[in-house]
Amino acid sequence: LPILLLLLTGLTNYAPRLKAVQLAGFRLFAWAHVVLGFAMVVVALAVLLALLRSRALRTEAATLADLTDADQRWLEHRARTLLGAREADPPVGRFNAGQKLNALVSAAATAALLATGVLLGVNYVRKDLLDVATVNAMFPWHTAVALATLPLVLGHIYLAALHPATRESLRGMTRGVVRRDWAARHHPRWAPPVD
């Protein structure tokens, strides 16, 4: 949700009428973007602390970062099915290669957005701390990374909320559980079918 709100408030830069909306002398969406950005820094720090404290979370993070030969086969399979091949999905564990790549790209993009965003946010609050060249260098990078992540976020929302075959994963993200029969079909190395 914070990332969606950051994307929406940031996209107002491309809508001059929205960009100009004022509240108490501040550009509403620019102010909201900066406040949400600083809140996202707090969320990111909380996630990092949780990773440091929880062995289970570190194990999950390591699993997401571990790209294997099976992941390569899964990606090749997906490429063939996109080209029209009809073949059974190769068995995967808790995360398929698409989920792993999405997690890695999302983590890298979030780090880049936070790093550039903090500098831009500090400049928004205090114009005298950073020189104009630094701010001018950060803004295009921040914008480019944000625009590049937009298809990933939209694809993630589609697969989690709308695509019938993967909609159950939204339950996993929000409640921490999925139906066993769904897990056995989609992630058989993680949840083998029960006889």
PDB file of C-alpha atoms in Angstrom:
ATOM      1  CA  LEU A   1       0.000   0.000   0.000  1.00  0.00           C
ATOM      2  CA  PRO A   2       2.736   2.551   0.783  1.00  0.00           C
ATOM      3  CA  ILE A   3       4.425   1.793  -2.549  1.00  0.00           C
ATOM      4  CA  LEU A   4       1.136   2.232  -4.416  1.00  0.00           C
ATOM      5  CA  LEU A   5       0.502   5.542  -2.681  1.00  0.00           C
ATOM      6  CA  LEU A   6       4.041   6.675  -3.445  1.00  0.00           C
ATOM      7  CA  LEU A   7       3.592   5.749  -7.103  1.00  0.00           C
ATOM      8  CA  LEU A   8       0.259   7.552  -7.323  1.00  0.00           C
ATOM      9  CA  THR A   9       1.464  10.714  -5.595  1.00  0.00           C
ATOM     10  CA  GLY A  10       4.670  10.675  -7.659  1.00  0.00           C
ATOM     11  CA  LEU A  11       2.752  10.266 -10.921  1.00  0.00           C
ATOM     12  CA  THR A  12       0.988  13.561 -10.237  1.00  0.00           C
ATOM     13  CA  ASN A  13       4.170  15.184 -11.569  1.00  0.00           C
ATOM     14  CA  TYR A  14       2.824  14.192 -14.999  1.00  0.00           C
ATOM     15  CA  ALA A  15      -0.608  15.722 -14.361  1.00  0.00           C
ATOM     16  CA  PRO A  16      -0.128  19.515 -14.090  1.00  0.00           C
ATOM     17  CA  ARG A  17      -3.607  20.124 -12.659  1.00  0.00           C
ATOM     18  CA  LEU A  18      -3.047  17.581  -9.862  1.00  0.00           C
ATOM     19  CA  LYS A  19       0.520  18.732  -9.309  1.00  0.00           C
ATOM     20  CA  ALA A  20      -0.765  22.268  -8.690  1.00  0.00           C
ATOM     21  CA  VAL A  21      -3.371  21.322  -6.031  1.00  0.00           C
ATOM     22  CA  GLN A  22      -2.548  23.313  -2.891  1.00  0.00           C
ATOM     23  CA  LEU A  23      -3.400  22.786   0.760  1.00  0.00           C
ATOM     24  CA  ALA A  24      -2.276  25.278   3.421  1.00  0.00           C
ATOM     25  CA  GLY A  25       0.331  26.697   1.068  1.00  0.00           C
ATOM     26  CA  PHE A  26       1.863  23.321   0.167  1.00  0.00           C
ATOM     27  CA  ARG A  27       1.506  21.358  -3.058  1.00  0.00           C
ATOM     28  CA  LEU A  28      -0.679  18.579  -1.648  1.00  0.00           C
ATOM     29  CA  PHE A  29       0.611  15.605  -3.628  1.00  0.00           C
ATOM     30  CA  ALA A  30       4.283  16.626  -3.452  1.00  0.00           C
ATOM     31  CA  TRP A  31       3.956  17.043   0.330  1.00  0.00           C
ATOM     32  CA  ALA A  32       2.129  13.695   0.646  1.00  0.00           C
ATOM     33  CA  HIS A  33       4.820  12.014  -1.488  1.00  0.00           C
ATOM     34  CA  VAL A  34       7.602  13.294   0.765  1.00  0.00           C
ATOM     35  CA  VAL A  35       5.781  12.311   3.971  1.00  0.00           C
ATOM     36  CA  LEU A  36       4.984   8.849   2.574  1.00  0.00           C
ATOM     37  CA  GLY A  37       8.600   8.519   1.428  1.00  0.00           C
ATOM     38  CA  PHE A  38       9.953   9.204   4.905  1.00  0.00           C
ATOM     39  CA  ALA A  39       7.367   6.764   6.305  1.00  0.00           C
ATOM     40  CA  MET A  40       8.614   4.182   3.798  1.00  0.00           C
ATOM     41  CA  VAL A  41      12.150   4.641   5.156  1.00  0.00           C
ATOM     42  CA  VAL A  42      10.804   3.754   8.618  1.00  0.00           C
ATOM     43  CA  VAL A  43       9.003   0.701   7.167  1.00  0.00           C
ATOM     44  CA  ALA A  44      12.177  -0.399   5.348  1.00  0.00           C
ATOM     45  CA  LEU A  45      14.203  -0.097   8.548  1.00  0.00           C
ATOM     46  CA  ALA A  46      11.568  -2.126  10.431  1.00  0.00           C
ATOM     47  CA  VAL A  47      11.740  -4.847   7.762  1.00  0.00           C
ATOM     48  CA  LEU A  48      15.551  -4.919   7.968  1.00  0.00           C
ATOM     49  CA  LEU A  49      15.397  -5.195  11.759  1.00  0.00           C
ATOM     50  CA  ALA A  50      12.867  -8.012  11.472  1.00  0.00           C
ATOM     51  CA  LEU A  51      15.177  -9.808   9.026  1.00  0.00           C
ATOM     52  CA  LEU A  52      18.078  -9.445  11.414  1.00  0.00           C
ATOM     53  CA  ARG A  53      16.057 -10.767  14.352  1.00  0.00           C
ATOM     54  CA  SER A  54      14.135 -13.606  12.706  1.00  0.00           C
ATOM     55  CA  ARG A  55      15.849 -16.769  11.510  1.00  0.00           C
ATOM     56  CA  ALA A  56      12.681 -17.759   9.610  1.00  0.00           C
ATOM     57  CA  LEU A  57      12.646 -14.464   7.701  1.00  0.00           C
ATOM     58  CA  ARG A  58      16.360 -14.770   6.918  1.00  0.00           C
ATOM     59  CA  THR A  59      15.722 -18.283   5.608  1.00  0.00           C
ATOM     60  CA  GLU A  60      12.893 -16.999   3.398  1.00  0.00           C
ATOM     61  CA  ALA A  61      15.082 -14.158   2.120  1.00  0.00           C
ATOM     62  CA  ALA A  62      17.891 -16.615   1.349  1.00  0.00           C
ATOM     63  CA  THR A  63      15.446 -18.861  -0.514  1.00  0.00           C
ATOM     64  CA  LEU A  64      14.250 -15.900  -2.577  1.00  0.00           C
ATOM     65  CA  ALA A  65      17.831 -14.924  -3.422  1.00  0.00           C
ATOM     66  CA  ASP A  66      18.887 -18.471  -4.392  1.00  0.00           C
ATOM     67  CA  LEU A  67      18.450 -18.833  -8.153  1.00  0.00           C
ATOM     68  CA  THR A  68      18.969 -22.484  -9.149  1.00  0.00           C
ATOM     69  CA  ASP A  69      19.033 -24.622 -12.287  1.00  0.00           C
ATOM     70  CA  ALA A  70      15.374 -25.449 -11.588  1.00  0.00           C
ATOM     71  CA  ASP A  71      14.614 -21.727 -11.750  1.00  0.00           C
ATOM     72  CA  GLN A  72      16.365 -21.539 -15.129  1.00  0.00           C
ATOM     73  CA  ARG A  73      14.183 -24.429 -16.369  1.00  0.00           C
ATOM     74  CA  TRP A  74      11.067 -22.666 -15.036  1.00  0.00           C
ATOM     75  CA  LEU A  75      11.978 -19.458 -16.892  1.00  0.00           C
ATOM     76  CA  GLU A  76      12.624 -21.400 -20.107  1.00  0.00           C
ATOM     77  CA  HIS A  77       9.266 -23.138 -19.657  1.00  0.00           C
ATOM     78  CA  ARG A  78       7.506 -19.786 -19.170  1.00  0.00           C
ATOM     79  CA  ALA A  79       9.148 -18.401 -22.327  1.00  0.00           C
ATOM     80  CA  ARG A  80       7.955 -21.438 -24.317  1.00  0.00           C
ATOM     81  CA  THR A  81       4.399 -21.185 -22.958  1.00  0.00           C
ATOM     82  CA  LEU A  82       4.306 -17.472 -23.805  1.00  0.00           C
ATOM     83  CA  LEU A  83       5.164 -18.507 -27.374  1.00  0.00           C
ATOM     84  CA  GLY A  84       2.256 -20.957 -27.397  1.00  0.00           C
ATOM     85  CA  ALA A  85       3.736 -24.231 -26.162  1.00  0.00           C
ATOM     86  CA  ARG A  86       1.399 -26.395 -24.142  1.00  0.00           C
ATOM     87  CA  GLU A  87       3.332 -28.287 -21.508  1.00  0.00           C
ATOM     88  CA  ALA A  88       3.040 -29.053 -17.812  1.00  0.00           C
ATOM     89  CA  ASP A  89       4.614 -26.621 -15.386  1.00  0.00           C
ATOM     90  CA  PRO A  90       7.904 -27.865 -13.941  1.00  0.00           C
ATOM     91  CA  PRO A  91       7.663 -28.530 -10.191  1.00  0.00           C
ATOM     92  CA  VAL A  92       8.789 -25.640  -7.996  1.00  0.00           C
ATOM     93  CA  GLY A  93       9.347 -25.065  -4.302  1.00  0.00           C
ATOM     94  CA  ARG A  94       7.826 -22.315  -2.216  1.00  0.00           C
ATOM     95  CA  PHE A  95       8.822 -19.638  -4.750  1.00  0.00           C
ATOM     96  CA  ASN A  96       9.022 -19.948  -8.514  1.00  0.00           C
ATOM     97  CA  ALA A  97      11.696 -18.116 -10.513  1.00  0.00           C
ATOM     98  CA  GLY A  98       9.282 -15.301 -11.385  1.00  0.00           C
ATOM     99  CA  GLN A  99       8.576 -14.658  -7.728  1.00  0.00           C
ATOM    100  CA  LYS A 100      12.292 -14.766  -6.909  1.00  0.00           C
ATOM    101  CA  LEU A 101      13.192 -12.332  -9.681  1.00  0.00           C
ATOM    102  CA  ASN A 102      10.319 -10.038  -8.693  1.00  0.00           C
ATOM    103  CA  ALA A 103      11.539 -10.025  -5.081  1.00  0.00           C
ATOM    104  CA  LEU A 104      15.142  -9.279  -6.084  1.00  0.00           C
ATOM    105  CA  VAL A 105      14.221  -6.531  -8.558  1.00  0.00           C
ATOM    106  CA  SER A 106      11.719  -5.052  -6.104  1.00  0.00           C
ATOM    107  CA  ALA A 107      14.324  -4.991  -3.316  1.00  0.00           C
ATOM    108  CA  ALA A 108      16.903  -3.332  -5.569  1.00  0.00           C
ATOM    109  CA  ALA A 109      14.368  -0.803  -6.888  1.00  0.00           C
ATOM    110  CA  THR A 110      13.158  -0.026  -3.374  1.00  0.00           C
ATOM    111  CA  ALA A 111      16.728   0.563  -2.204  1.00  0.00           C
ATOM    112  CA  ALA A 112      17.405   2.867  -5.170  1.00  0.00           C
ATOM    113  CA  LEU A 113      14.140   4.751  -4.656  1.00  0.00           C
ATOM    114  CA  LEU A 114      14.789   5.156  -0.938  1.00  0.00           C
ATOM    115  CA  ALA A 115      18.365   6.359  -1.476  1.00  0.00           C
ATOM    116  CA  THR A 116      17.445   8.915  -4.132  1.00  0.00           C
ATOM    117  CA  GLY A 117      14.144   9.753  -2.435  1.00  0.00           C
ATOM    118  CA  VAL A 118      15.747  10.573   0.907  1.00  0.00           C
ATOM    119  CA  LEU A 119      18.036  13.090  -0.802  1.00  0.00           C
ATOM    120  CA  LEU A 120      15.109  14.597  -2.696  1.00  0.00           C
ATOM    121  CA  GLY A 121      12.967  14.621   0.463  1.00  0.00           C
ATOM    122  CA  VAL A 122      15.669  16.324   2.488  1.00  0.00           C
ATOM    123  CA  ASN A 123      15.915  18.922  -0.276  1.00  0.00           C
ATOM    124  CA  TYR A 124      12.130  19.394  -0.185  1.00  0.00           C
ATOM    125  CA  VAL A 125      12.297  20.153   3.527  1.00  0.00           C
ATOM    126  CA  ARG A 126      15.599  22.084   3.594  1.00  0.00           C
ATOM    127  CA  LYS A 127      16.721  23.701   0.359  1.00  0.00           C
ATOM    128  CA  ASP A 128      20.049  24.815   1.883  1.00  0.00           C
ATOM    129  CA  LEU A 129      21.534  21.366   2.647  1.00  0.00           C
ATOM    130  CA  LEU A 130      22.167  19.996  -0.861  1.00  0.00           C
ATOM    131  CA  ASP A 131      23.545  21.723  -3.900  1.00  0.00           C
ATOM    132  CA  VAL A 132      21.401  22.090  -7.001  1.00  0.00           C
ATOM    133  CA  ALA A 133      23.621  19.737  -9.044  1.00  0.00           C
ATOM    134  CA  THR A 134      23.068  16.868  -6.584  1.00  0.00           C
ATOM    135  CA  VAL A 135      19.296  17.331  -6.604  1.00  0.00           C
ATOM    136  CA  ASN A 136      19.227  17.672 -10.398  1.00  0.00           C
ATOM    137  CA  ALA A 137      21.239  14.442 -10.703  1.00  0.00           C
ATOM    138  CA  MET A 138      18.982  12.479  -8.323  1.00  0.00           C
ATOM    139  CA  PHE A 139      15.594  13.441  -9.739  1.00  0.00           C
ATOM    140  CA  PRO A 140      15.951  11.704 -13.152  1.00  0.00           C
ATOM    141  CA  TRP A 141      17.266   8.524 -11.495  1.00  0.00           C
ATOM    142  CA  HIS A 142      14.439   8.507  -8.968  1.00  0.00           C
ATOM    143  CA  THR A 143      11.884   9.030 -11.731  1.00  0.00           C
ATOM    144  CA  ALA A 144      13.399   6.402 -14.055  1.00  0.00           C
ATOM    145  CA  VAL A 145      13.469   3.709 -11.363  1.00  0.00           C
ATOM    146  CA  ALA A 146       9.898   4.545 -10.297  1.00  0.00           C
ATOM    147  CA  LEU A 147       8.596   4.361 -13.863  1.00  0.00           C
ATOM    148  CA  ALA A 148      10.496   1.110 -14.460  1.00  0.00           C
ATOM    149  CA  THR A 149       8.873  -0.468 -11.391  1.00  0.00           C
ATOM    150  CA  LEU A 150       5.357   0.523 -12.445  1.00  0.00           C
ATOM    151  CA  PRO A 151       4.857  -2.512 -14.744  1.00  0.00           C
ATOM    152  CA  LEU A 152       6.176  -4.803 -12.001  1.00  0.00           C
ATOM    153  CA  VAL A 153       3.720  -3.401  -9.467  1.00  0.00           C
ATOM    154  CA  LEU A 154       0.808  -3.594 -11.918  1.00  0.00           C
ATOM    155  CA  GLY A 155       1.774  -7.143 -12.913  1.00  0.00           C
ATOM    156  CA  HIS A 156       2.020  -8.145  -9.263  1.00  0.00           C
ATOM    157  CA  ILE A 157      -1.425  -6.705  -8.550  1.00  0.00           C
ATOM    158  CA  TYR A 158      -2.896  -8.473 -11.585  1.00  0.00           C
ATOM    159  CA  LEU A 159      -1.397 -11.854 -10.663  1.00  0.00           C
ATOM    160  CA  ALA A 160      -2.301 -11.568  -6.982  1.00  0.00           C
ATOM    161  CA  ALA A 161      -5.772 -10.073  -7.235  1.00  0.00           C
ATOM    162  CA  LEU A 162      -7.204 -10.797 -10.675  1.00  0.00           C
ATOM    163  CA  HIS A 163      -5.612 -13.778 -12.423  1.00  0.00           C
ATOM    164  CA  PRO A 164      -7.717 -16.816 -11.471  1.00  0.00           C
ATOM    165  CA  ALA A 165      -4.844 -19.309 -11.322  1.00  0.00           C
ATOM    166  CA  THR A 166      -2.732 -17.212  -8.940  1.00  0.00           C
ATOM    167  CA  ARG A 167      -5.367 -15.281  -6.972  1.00  0.00           C
ATOM    168  CA  GLU A 168      -4.918 -17.620  -3.995  1.00  0.00           C
ATOM    169  CA  SER A 169      -1.458 -16.115  -3.479  1.00  0.00           C
ATOM    170  CA  LEU A 170      -3.110 -12.879  -2.286  1.00  0.00           C
ATOM    171  CA  ARG A 171      -4.463 -14.867   0.636  1.00  0.00           C
ATOM    172  CA  GLY A 172      -0.933 -16.020   1.360  1.00  0.00           C
ATOM    173  CA  MET A 173       0.326 -12.430   1.337  1.00  0.00           C
ATOM    174  CA  THR A 174      -2.459 -11.042   3.511  1.00  0.00           C
ATOM    175  CA  ARG A 175      -3.178 -13.960   5.855  1.00  0.00           C
ATOM    176  CA  GLY A 176      -0.022 -16.047   5.714  1.00  0.00           C
ATOM    177  CA  VAL A 177      -1.781 -19.201   4.507  1.00  0.00           C
ATOM    178  CA  VAL A 178      -2.941 -20.736   1.240  1.00  0.00           C
ATOM    179  CA  ARG A 179      -5.143 -23.731   0.511  1.00  0.00           C
ATOM    180  CA  ARG A 180      -3.148 -26.964   0.554  1.00  0.00           C
ATOM    181  CA  ASP A 181      -4.590 -28.171  -2.759  1.00  0.00           C
ATOM    182  CA  TRP A 182      -3.566 -24.889  -4.441  1.00  0.00           C
ATOM    183  CA  ALA A 183      -0.050 -25.075  -2.948  1.00  0.00           C
ATOM    184  CA  ALA A 184       0.286 -28.705  -4.072  1.00  0.00           C
ATOM    185  CA  ARG A 185      -0.681 -27.740  -7.651  1.00  0.00           C
ATOM    186  CA  HIS A 186       1.472 -24.608  -7.909  1.00  0.00           C
ATOM    187  CA  HIS A 187       4.386 -25.372  -5.552  1.00  0.00           C
ATOM    188  CA  PRO A 188       4.590 -29.193  -5.305  1.00  0.00           C
ATOM    189  CA  ARG A 189       8.178 -29.272  -4.014  1.00  0.00           C
ATOM    190  CA  TRP A 190       7.088 -27.096  -1.105  1.00  0.00           C
ATOM    191  CA  ALA A 191       3.673 -28.683  -0.440  1.00  0.00           C
ATOM    192  CA  PRO A 192       3.501 -32.153  -1.981  1.00  0.00           C
ATOM    193  CA  PRO A 193       0.023 -33.535  -2.671  1.00  0.00           C
ATOM    194  CA  VAL A 194      -1.514 -35.505   0.194  1.00  0.00           C
ATOM    195  CA  ASP A 195      -2.799 -38.978  -0.704  1.00  0.00           C
TER     196      ASP A 195
END
